Tab-separated table of C-alpha atoms in Angstrom:
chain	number	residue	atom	x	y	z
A	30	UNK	CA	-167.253	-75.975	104.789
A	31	UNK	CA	-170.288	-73.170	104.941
A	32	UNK	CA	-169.211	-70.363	103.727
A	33	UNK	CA	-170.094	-67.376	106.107
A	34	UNK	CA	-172.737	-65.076	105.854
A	35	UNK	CA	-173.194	-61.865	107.214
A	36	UNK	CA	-176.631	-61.708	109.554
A	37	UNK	CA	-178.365	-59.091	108.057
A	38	UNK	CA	-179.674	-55.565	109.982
A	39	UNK	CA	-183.322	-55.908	111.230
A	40	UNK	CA	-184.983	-53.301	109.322
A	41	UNK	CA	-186.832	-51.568	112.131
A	42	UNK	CA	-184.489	-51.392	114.683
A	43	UNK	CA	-182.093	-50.040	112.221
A	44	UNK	CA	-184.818	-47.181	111.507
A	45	UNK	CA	-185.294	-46.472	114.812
A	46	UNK	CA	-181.353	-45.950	115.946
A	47	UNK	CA	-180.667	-44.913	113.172
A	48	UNK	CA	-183.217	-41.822	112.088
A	49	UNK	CA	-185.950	-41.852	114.853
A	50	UNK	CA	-183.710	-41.130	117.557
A	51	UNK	CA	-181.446	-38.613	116.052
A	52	UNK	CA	-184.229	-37.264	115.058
A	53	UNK	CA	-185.443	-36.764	118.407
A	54	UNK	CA	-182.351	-35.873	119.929
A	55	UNK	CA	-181.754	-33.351	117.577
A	56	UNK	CA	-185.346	-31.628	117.911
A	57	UNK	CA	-184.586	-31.754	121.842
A	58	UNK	CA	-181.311	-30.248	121.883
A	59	UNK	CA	-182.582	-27.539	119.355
A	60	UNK	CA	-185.063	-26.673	122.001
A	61	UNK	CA	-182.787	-26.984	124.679
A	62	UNK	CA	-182.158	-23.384	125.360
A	63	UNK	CA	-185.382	-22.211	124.512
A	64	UNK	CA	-186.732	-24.427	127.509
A	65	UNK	CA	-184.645	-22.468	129.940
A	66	UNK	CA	-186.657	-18.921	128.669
A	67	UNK	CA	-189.897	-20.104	127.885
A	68	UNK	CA	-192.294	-22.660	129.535
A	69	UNK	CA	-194.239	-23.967	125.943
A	70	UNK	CA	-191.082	-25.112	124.496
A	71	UNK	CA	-190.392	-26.791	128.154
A	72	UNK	CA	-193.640	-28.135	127.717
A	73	UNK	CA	-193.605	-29.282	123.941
A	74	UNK	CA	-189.805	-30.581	124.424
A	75	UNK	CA	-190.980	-32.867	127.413
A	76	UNK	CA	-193.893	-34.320	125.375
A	77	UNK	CA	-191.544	-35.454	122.876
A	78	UNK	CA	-189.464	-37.220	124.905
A	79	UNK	CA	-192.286	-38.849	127.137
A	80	UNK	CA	-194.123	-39.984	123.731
A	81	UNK	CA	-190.725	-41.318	122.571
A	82	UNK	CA	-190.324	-43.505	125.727
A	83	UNK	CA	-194.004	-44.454	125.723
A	84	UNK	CA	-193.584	-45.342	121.890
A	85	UNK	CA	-190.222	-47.285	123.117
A	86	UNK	CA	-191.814	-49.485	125.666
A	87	UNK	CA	-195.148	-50.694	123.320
A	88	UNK	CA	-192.908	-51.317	120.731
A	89	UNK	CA	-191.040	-53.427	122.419
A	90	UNK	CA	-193.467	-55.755	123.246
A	91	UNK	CA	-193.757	-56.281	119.152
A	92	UNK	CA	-190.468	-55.761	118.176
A	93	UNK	CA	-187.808	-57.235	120.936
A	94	UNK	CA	-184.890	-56.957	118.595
A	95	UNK	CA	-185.213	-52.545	118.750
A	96	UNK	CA	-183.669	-53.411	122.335
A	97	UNK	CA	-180.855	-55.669	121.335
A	98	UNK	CA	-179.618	-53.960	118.151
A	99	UNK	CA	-176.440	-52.255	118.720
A	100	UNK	CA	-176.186	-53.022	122.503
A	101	UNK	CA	-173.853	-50.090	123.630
A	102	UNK	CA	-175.857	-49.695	126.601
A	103	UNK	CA	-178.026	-47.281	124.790
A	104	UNK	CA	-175.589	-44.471	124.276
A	105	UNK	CA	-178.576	-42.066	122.793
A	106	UNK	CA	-180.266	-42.192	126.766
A	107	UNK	CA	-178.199	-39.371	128.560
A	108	UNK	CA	-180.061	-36.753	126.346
A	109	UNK	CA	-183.600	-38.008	128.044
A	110	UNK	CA	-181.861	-36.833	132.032
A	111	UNK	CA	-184.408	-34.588	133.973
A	112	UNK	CA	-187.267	-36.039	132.234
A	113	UNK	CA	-190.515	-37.527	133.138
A	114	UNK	CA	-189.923	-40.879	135.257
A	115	UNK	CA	-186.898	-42.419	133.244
A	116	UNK	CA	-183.919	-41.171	133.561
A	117	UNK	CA	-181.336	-44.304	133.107
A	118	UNK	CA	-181.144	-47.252	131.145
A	119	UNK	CA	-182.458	-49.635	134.120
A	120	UNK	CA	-185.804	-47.229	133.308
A	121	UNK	CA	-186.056	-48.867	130.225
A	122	UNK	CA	-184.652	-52.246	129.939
A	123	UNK	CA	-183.625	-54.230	133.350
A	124	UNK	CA	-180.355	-54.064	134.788
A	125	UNK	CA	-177.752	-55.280	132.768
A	126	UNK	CA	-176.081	-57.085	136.317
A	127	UNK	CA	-177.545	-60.302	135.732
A	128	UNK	CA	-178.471	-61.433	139.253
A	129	UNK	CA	-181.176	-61.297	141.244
A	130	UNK	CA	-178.921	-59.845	144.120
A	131	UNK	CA	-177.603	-57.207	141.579
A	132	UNK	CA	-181.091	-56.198	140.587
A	133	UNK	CA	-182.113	-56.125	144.833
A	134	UNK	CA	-179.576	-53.330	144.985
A	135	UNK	CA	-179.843	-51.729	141.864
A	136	UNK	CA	-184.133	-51.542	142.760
A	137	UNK	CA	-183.387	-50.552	145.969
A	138	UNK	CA	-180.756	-47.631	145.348
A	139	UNK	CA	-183.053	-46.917	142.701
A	140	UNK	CA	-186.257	-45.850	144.787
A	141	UNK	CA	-183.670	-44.464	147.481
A	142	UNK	CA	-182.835	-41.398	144.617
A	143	UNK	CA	-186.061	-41.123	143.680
A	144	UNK	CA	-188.484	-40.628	147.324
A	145	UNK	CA	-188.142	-37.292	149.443
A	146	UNK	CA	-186.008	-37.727	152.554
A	147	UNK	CA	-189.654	-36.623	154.553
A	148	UNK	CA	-191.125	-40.075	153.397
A	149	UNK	CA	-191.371	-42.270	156.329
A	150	UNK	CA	-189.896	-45.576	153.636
A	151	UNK	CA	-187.035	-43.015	153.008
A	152	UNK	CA	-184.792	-44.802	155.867
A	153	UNK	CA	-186.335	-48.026	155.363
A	154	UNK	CA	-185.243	-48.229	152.331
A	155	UNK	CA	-181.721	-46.430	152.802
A	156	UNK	CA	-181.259	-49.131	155.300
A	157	UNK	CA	-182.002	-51.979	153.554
A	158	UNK	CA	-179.305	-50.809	151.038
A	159	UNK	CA	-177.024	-50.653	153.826
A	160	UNK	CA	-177.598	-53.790	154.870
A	161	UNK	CA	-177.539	-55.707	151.656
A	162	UNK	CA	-174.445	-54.227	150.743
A	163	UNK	CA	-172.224	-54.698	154.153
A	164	UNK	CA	-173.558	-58.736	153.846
A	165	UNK	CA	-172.092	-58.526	150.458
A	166	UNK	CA	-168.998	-57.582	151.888
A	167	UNK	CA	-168.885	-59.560	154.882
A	168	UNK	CA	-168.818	-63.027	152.853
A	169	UNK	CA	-165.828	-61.973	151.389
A	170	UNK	CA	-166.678	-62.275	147.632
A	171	UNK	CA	-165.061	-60.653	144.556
A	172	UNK	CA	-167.855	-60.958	142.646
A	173	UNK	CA	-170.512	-59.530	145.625
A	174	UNK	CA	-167.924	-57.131	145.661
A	175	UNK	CA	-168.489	-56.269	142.339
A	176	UNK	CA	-172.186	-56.631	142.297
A	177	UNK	CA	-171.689	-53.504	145.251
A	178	UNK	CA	-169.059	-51.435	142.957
A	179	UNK	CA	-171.270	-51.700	139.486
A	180	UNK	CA	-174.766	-51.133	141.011
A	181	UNK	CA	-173.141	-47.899	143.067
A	182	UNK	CA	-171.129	-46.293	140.125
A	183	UNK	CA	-174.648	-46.448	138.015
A	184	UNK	CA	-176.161	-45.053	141.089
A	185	UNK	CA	-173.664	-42.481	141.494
A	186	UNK	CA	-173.957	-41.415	137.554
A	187	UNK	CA	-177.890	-41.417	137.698
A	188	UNK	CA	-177.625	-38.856	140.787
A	189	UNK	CA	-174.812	-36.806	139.310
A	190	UNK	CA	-176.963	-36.411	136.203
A	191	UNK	CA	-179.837	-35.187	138.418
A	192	UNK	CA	-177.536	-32.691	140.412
A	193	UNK	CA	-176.186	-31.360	137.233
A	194	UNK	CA	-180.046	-30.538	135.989
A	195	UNK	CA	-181.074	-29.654	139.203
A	196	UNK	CA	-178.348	-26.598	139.725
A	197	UNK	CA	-179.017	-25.589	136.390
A	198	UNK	CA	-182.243	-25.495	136.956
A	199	UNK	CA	-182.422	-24.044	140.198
A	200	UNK	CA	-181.940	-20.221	139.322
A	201	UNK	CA	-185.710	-20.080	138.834
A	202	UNK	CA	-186.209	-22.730	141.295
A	203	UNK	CA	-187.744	-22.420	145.189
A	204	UNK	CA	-186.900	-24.367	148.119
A	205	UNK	CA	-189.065	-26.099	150.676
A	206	UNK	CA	-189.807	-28.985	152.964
A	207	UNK	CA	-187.517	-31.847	153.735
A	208	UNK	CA	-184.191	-31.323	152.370
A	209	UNK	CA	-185.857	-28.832	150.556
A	210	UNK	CA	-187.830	-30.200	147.920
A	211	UNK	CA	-187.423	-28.282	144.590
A	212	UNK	CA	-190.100	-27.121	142.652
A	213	UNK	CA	-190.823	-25.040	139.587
A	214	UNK	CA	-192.956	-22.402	139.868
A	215	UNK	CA	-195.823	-22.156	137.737
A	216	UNK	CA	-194.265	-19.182	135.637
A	217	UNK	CA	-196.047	-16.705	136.674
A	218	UNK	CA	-193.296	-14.648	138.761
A	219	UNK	CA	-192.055	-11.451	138.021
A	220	UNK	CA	-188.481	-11.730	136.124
A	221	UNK	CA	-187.422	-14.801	136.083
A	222	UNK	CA	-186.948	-14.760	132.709
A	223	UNK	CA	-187.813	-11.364	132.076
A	224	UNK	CA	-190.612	-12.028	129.412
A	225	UNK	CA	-193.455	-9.757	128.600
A	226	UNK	CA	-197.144	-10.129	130.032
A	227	UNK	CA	-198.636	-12.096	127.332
A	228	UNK	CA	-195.908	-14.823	127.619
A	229	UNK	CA	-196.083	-14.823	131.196
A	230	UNK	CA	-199.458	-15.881	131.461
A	231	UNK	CA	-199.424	-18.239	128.599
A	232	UNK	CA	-196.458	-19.861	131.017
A	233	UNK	CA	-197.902	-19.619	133.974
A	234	UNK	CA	-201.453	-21.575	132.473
A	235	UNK	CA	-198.781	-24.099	130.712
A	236	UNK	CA	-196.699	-24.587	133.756
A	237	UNK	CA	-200.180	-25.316	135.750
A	238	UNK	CA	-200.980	-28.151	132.718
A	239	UNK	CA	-197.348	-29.301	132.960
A	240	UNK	CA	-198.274	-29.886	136.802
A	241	UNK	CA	-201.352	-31.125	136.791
A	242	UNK	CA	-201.577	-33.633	133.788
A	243	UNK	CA	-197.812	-34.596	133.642
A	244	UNK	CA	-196.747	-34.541	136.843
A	245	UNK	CA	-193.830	-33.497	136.701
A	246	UNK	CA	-193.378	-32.045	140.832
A	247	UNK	CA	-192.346	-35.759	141.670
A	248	UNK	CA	-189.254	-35.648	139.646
A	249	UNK	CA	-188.654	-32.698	140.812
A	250	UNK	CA	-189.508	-34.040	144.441
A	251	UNK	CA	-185.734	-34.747	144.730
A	252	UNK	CA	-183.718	-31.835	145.698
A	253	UNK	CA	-180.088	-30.852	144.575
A	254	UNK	CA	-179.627	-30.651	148.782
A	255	UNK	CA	-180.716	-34.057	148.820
A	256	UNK	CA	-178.596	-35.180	145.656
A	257	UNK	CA	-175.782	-33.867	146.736
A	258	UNK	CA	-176.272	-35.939	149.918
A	259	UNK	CA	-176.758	-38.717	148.710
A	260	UNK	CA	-173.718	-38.771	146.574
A	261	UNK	CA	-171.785	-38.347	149.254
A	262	UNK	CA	-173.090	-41.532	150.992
A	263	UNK	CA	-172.644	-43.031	147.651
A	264	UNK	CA	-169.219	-42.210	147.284
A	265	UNK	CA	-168.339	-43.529	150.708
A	266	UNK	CA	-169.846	-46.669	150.132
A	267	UNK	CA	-168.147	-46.851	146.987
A	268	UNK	CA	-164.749	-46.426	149.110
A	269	UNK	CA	-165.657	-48.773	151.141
A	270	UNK	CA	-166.044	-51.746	148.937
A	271	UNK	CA	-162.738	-50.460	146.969
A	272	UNK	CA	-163.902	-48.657	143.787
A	273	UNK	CA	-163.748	-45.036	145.009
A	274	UNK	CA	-161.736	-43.879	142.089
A	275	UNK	CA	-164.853	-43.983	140.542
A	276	UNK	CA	-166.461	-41.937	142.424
A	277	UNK	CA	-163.347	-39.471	141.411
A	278	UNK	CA	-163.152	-40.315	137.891
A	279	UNK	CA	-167.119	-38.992	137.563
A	280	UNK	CA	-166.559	-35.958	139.605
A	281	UNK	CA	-163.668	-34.883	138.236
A	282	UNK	CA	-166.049	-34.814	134.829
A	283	UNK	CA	-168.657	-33.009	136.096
A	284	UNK	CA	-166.743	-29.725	134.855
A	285	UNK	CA	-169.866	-27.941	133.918
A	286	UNK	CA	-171.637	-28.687	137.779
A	287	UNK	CA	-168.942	-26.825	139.338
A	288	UNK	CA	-168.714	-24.022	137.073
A	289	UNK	CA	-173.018	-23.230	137.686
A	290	UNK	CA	-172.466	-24.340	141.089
A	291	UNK	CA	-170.938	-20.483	141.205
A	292	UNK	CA	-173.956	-18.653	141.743
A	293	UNK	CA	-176.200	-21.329	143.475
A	294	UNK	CA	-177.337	-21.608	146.953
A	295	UNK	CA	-175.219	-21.185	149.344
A	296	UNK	CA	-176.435	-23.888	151.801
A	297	UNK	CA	-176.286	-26.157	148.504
A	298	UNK	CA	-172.477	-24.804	148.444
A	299	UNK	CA	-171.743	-26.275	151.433
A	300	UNK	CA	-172.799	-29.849	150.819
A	301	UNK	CA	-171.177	-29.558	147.461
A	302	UNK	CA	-167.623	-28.408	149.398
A	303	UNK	CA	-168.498	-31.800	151.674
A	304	UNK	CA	-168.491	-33.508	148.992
A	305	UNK	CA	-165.794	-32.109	146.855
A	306	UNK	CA	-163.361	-32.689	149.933
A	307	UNK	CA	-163.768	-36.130	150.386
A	308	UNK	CA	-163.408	-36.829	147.138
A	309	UNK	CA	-160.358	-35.005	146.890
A	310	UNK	CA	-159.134	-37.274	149.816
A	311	UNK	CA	-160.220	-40.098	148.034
A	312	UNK	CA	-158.129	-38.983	144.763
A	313	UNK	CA	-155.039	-37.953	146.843
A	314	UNK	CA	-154.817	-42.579	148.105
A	315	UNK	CA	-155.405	-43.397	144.482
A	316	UNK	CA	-152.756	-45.064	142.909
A	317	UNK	CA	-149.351	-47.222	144.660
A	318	UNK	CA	-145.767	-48.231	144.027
A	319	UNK	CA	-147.281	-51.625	142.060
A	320	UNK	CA	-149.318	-49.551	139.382
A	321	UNK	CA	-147.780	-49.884	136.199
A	322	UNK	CA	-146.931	-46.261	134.302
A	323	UNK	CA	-149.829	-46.629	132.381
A	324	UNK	CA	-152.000	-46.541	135.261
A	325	UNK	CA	-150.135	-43.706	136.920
A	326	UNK	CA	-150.524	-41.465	133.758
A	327	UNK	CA	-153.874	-42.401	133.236
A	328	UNK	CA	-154.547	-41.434	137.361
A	329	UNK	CA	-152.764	-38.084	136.760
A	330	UNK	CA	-154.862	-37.051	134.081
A	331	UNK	CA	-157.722	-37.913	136.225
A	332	UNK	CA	-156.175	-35.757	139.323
A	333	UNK	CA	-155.354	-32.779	136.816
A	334	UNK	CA	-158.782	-32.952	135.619
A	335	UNK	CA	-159.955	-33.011	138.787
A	336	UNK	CA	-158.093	-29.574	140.275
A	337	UNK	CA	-158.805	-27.909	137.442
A	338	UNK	CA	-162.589	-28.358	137.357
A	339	UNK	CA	-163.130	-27.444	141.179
A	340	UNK	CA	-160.626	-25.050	142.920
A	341	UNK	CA	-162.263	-22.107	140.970
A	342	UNK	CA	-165.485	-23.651	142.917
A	343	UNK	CA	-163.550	-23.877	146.436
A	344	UNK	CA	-161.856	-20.679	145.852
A	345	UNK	CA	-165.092	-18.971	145.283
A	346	UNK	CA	-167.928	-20.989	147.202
A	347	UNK	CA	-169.449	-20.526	150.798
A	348	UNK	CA	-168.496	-22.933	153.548
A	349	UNK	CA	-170.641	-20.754	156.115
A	350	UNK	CA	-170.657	-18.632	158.498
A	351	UNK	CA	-172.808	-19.302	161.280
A	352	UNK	CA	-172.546	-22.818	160.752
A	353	UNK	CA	-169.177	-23.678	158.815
A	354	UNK	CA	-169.296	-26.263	156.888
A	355	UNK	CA	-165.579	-26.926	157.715
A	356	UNK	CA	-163.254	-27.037	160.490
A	357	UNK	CA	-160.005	-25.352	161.083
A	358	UNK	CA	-158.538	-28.361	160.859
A	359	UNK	CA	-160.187	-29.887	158.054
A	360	UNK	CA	-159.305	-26.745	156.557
A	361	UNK	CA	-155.897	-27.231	156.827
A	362	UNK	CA	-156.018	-31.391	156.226
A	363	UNK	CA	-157.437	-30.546	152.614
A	364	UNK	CA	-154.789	-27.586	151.707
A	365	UNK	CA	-152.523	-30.427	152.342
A	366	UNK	CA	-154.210	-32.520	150.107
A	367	UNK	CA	-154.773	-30.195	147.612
A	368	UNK	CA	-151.055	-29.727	147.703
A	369	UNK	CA	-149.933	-33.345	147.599
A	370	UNK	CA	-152.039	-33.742	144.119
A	371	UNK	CA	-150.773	-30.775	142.912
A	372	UNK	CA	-147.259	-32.556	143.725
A	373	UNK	CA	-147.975	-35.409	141.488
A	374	UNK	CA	-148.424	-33.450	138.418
A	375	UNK	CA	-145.568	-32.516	135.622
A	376	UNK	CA	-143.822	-29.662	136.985
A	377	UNK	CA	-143.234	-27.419	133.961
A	378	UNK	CA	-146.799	-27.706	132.638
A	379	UNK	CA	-149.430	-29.007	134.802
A	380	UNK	CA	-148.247	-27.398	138.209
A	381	UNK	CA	-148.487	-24.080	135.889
A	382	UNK	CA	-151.932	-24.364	134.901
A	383	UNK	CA	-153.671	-25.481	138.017
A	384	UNK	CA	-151.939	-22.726	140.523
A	385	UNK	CA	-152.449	-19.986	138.207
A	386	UNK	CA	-156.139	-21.005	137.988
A	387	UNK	CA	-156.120	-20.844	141.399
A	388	UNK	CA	-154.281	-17.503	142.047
A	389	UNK	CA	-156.780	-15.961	139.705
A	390	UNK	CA	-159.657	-16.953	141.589
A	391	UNK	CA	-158.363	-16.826	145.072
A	392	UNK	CA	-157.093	-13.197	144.391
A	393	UNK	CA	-160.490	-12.154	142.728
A	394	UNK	CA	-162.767	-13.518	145.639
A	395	UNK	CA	-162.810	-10.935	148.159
A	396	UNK	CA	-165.133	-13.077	150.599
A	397	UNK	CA	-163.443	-16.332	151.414
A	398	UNK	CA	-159.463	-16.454	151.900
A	399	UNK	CA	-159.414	-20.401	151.739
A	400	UNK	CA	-157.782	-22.521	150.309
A	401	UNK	CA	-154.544	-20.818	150.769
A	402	UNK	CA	-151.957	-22.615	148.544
A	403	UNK	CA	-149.115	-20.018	148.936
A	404	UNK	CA	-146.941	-22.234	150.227
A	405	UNK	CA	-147.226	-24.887	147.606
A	406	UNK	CA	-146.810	-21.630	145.084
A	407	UNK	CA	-143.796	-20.885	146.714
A	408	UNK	CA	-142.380	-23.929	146.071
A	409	UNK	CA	-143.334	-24.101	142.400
A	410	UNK	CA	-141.336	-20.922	142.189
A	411	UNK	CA	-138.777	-22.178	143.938
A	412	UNK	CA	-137.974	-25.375	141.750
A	413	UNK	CA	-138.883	-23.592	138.513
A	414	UNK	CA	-136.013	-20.931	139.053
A	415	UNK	CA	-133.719	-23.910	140.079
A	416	UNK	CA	-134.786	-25.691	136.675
A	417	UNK	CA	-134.232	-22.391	134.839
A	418	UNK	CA	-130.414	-21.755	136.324
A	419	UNK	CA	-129.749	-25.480	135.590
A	420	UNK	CA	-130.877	-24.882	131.788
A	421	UNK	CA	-128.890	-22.092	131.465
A	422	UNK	CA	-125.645	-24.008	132.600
């Protein structure tokens, strides 16, 4: 019998994972926050990254194995989001859904994130999706099925990560055309970031380089308006073909999106509480009498993560005024909701948490008196005194 013998490590791809791109993560996350002050180190931290990729893909014709060693998906990629032209894995490699009907969607939801909703393609190609996906459902297929549930919860990911960098962004952002296409201004406004005159202009002639030689205004071509409605469509379609916990799961992560999306827009608001409420729908039907418990605990969690991370956001966001985004009813339908999950959680500790968060920020907002859980607060108070007097017996 052979004896065994470990493969061993290609040298250069372990270099590269293992000292190039920490490397470069850690010299773009050390610039991180000076990016959001001053337009050179915007400019400087984007020309790592783009040489980086460009360095990725010419390597690869030489090297094949960089793009096979350690095959975690490429867990180092989510540090490269709001960069340049890639922003996902299928940016680098292909898509990992090995079928050419997997790779038709995945192309086509693709350039649907990526083109302004004023392009004339932009509902050509939103309805080809459409279609592709609804005649992968009609045959009646588990694995078409699938095909539509993988290729829409990358989708879904790709345009959270976008939304996320768009809101943050989007303090020192304008808004135009379209669904209002958001674009940086060249840095040359007053006090954005409240520099002096000499940095100004140096950002100002930088942000005009960054424009005209990189590029960058097609990137930012897709607005957080149009993100946010997109990943609302994306979510239902998710729902329909049965996978829209995982629409829920992601957006019940997206923690730090709803604390910036605070002080953004407030016509951006009011997509985001469209989208927040279906979702919240959607997490209310997860879960039945066949899950097993480790299922239902793990769907809790979920549901606990979720109220936590957006009633400060409902509490405290606008749903309009000429226009509401809501009505009465709907109003009242997600209070409901909102009151069922809070139902499902442990009594003694999780109930606690999530309507004190929210009777700290529905007490503190003096401009919106929605949603009001007072009767589900009621009852907390109720059962919690019953609990107490049974203790005590």
């Amino acid at each position: 019998m052979t004896e065994y013998q470990p493969t061993p490590t290609p040298l250069a791809p372990f270099i590269i994972h293992n000292f190039i791109i920490p490397l470069i993560i850690y010299t773009n996350k050390s610039l991180k926050h000076l990016t959001r002050k001053f337009k050179l180190f915007e400019i400087i931290s984007y020309t790592i990254v783009t040489s980086f990729l460009f360095f990725l893909k010419i390597i690869r014709s030489f090297i094949p194995s960089v793009f096979n060693y350690n095959s975690d998906r490429y867990h180092w990629i989510p540090f490269l989001k709001g960069y340049g032209q890639c922003t996902d894995v299928g940016d680098i490699g292909s898509f990992e859904g090995d079928t050419c009907i997997a790779r038709a969607l995945y192309q086509l939801l693709a350039i649907h994130n990526e083109i302004p909703v004023s392009s004339r393609k932009y509902e050509v190609v939103r309805s080809y999706a459409e279609k592709l996906m609804d005649e992968n459902l009609g045959v009646s297929c588990e694995p078409l099925r699938q095909v539509n549930a993988t290729v829409l919860s990358g989708a879904f990911a790709r345009a959270l990560r976008q939304l996320e960098v768009a809101v943050a962004e989007g303090d020192c952002g304008e808004v135009d055309s379209g669904v209002d296409v958001v674009e940086k201004s060249g840095g040359g406004g007053g006090g954005c970031f409240g520099l002096s005159r000499v940095v100004r202009t140096a950002g100002y002639f930088g942000g005009a380089a960054w424009t005209r030689f990189v590029k960058r205004k097609s990137r930012l071509g897709v607005s957080a308006e149009k993100l946010a409605a997109e990943l609302l469509w994306l979510a239902q379609k998710l729902s329909a073909c049965g996978s829209g916990d995982e629409a829920v799961r992601q957006w019940a992560s997206a923690s730090n999106l709803a604390s910036v999306s605070l002080t953004t827009q407030l016509r951006l608001q009011g997509s985001l509480v469209k989208l927040s409420v279906y979702l919240f729908k959607q997490a209310a039907s997860m879960g039945g009498k066949d899950d097993d418990e480790g299922t239902m605990e793990e769907l809790r969690k979920i549901k606990m993560k979720m109220l936590m991370s957006w009633i400060p956001f409902l509490c405290r966001s606008s749903i309009g005024t000429d226009a509401p985004v809501l009505s009465f009813n709907e109003k009242a339908e997600l209070e409901n909701v909102l009151g069922e999950l809070i139902g499902s959680l442990k009594h003694e500790d999780e109930q606690e948490k999530v309507l004190s968060l929210w009777l700290h920020h529905f007490t503190h907002c003096s401009s919106s008196d929605w949603p009001n859980l007072h009767l589900y607060y009621d009852h907390w108070c109720i059962i919690s005194r019953k609990l107490l007097i049974l203790d005590s017996k």
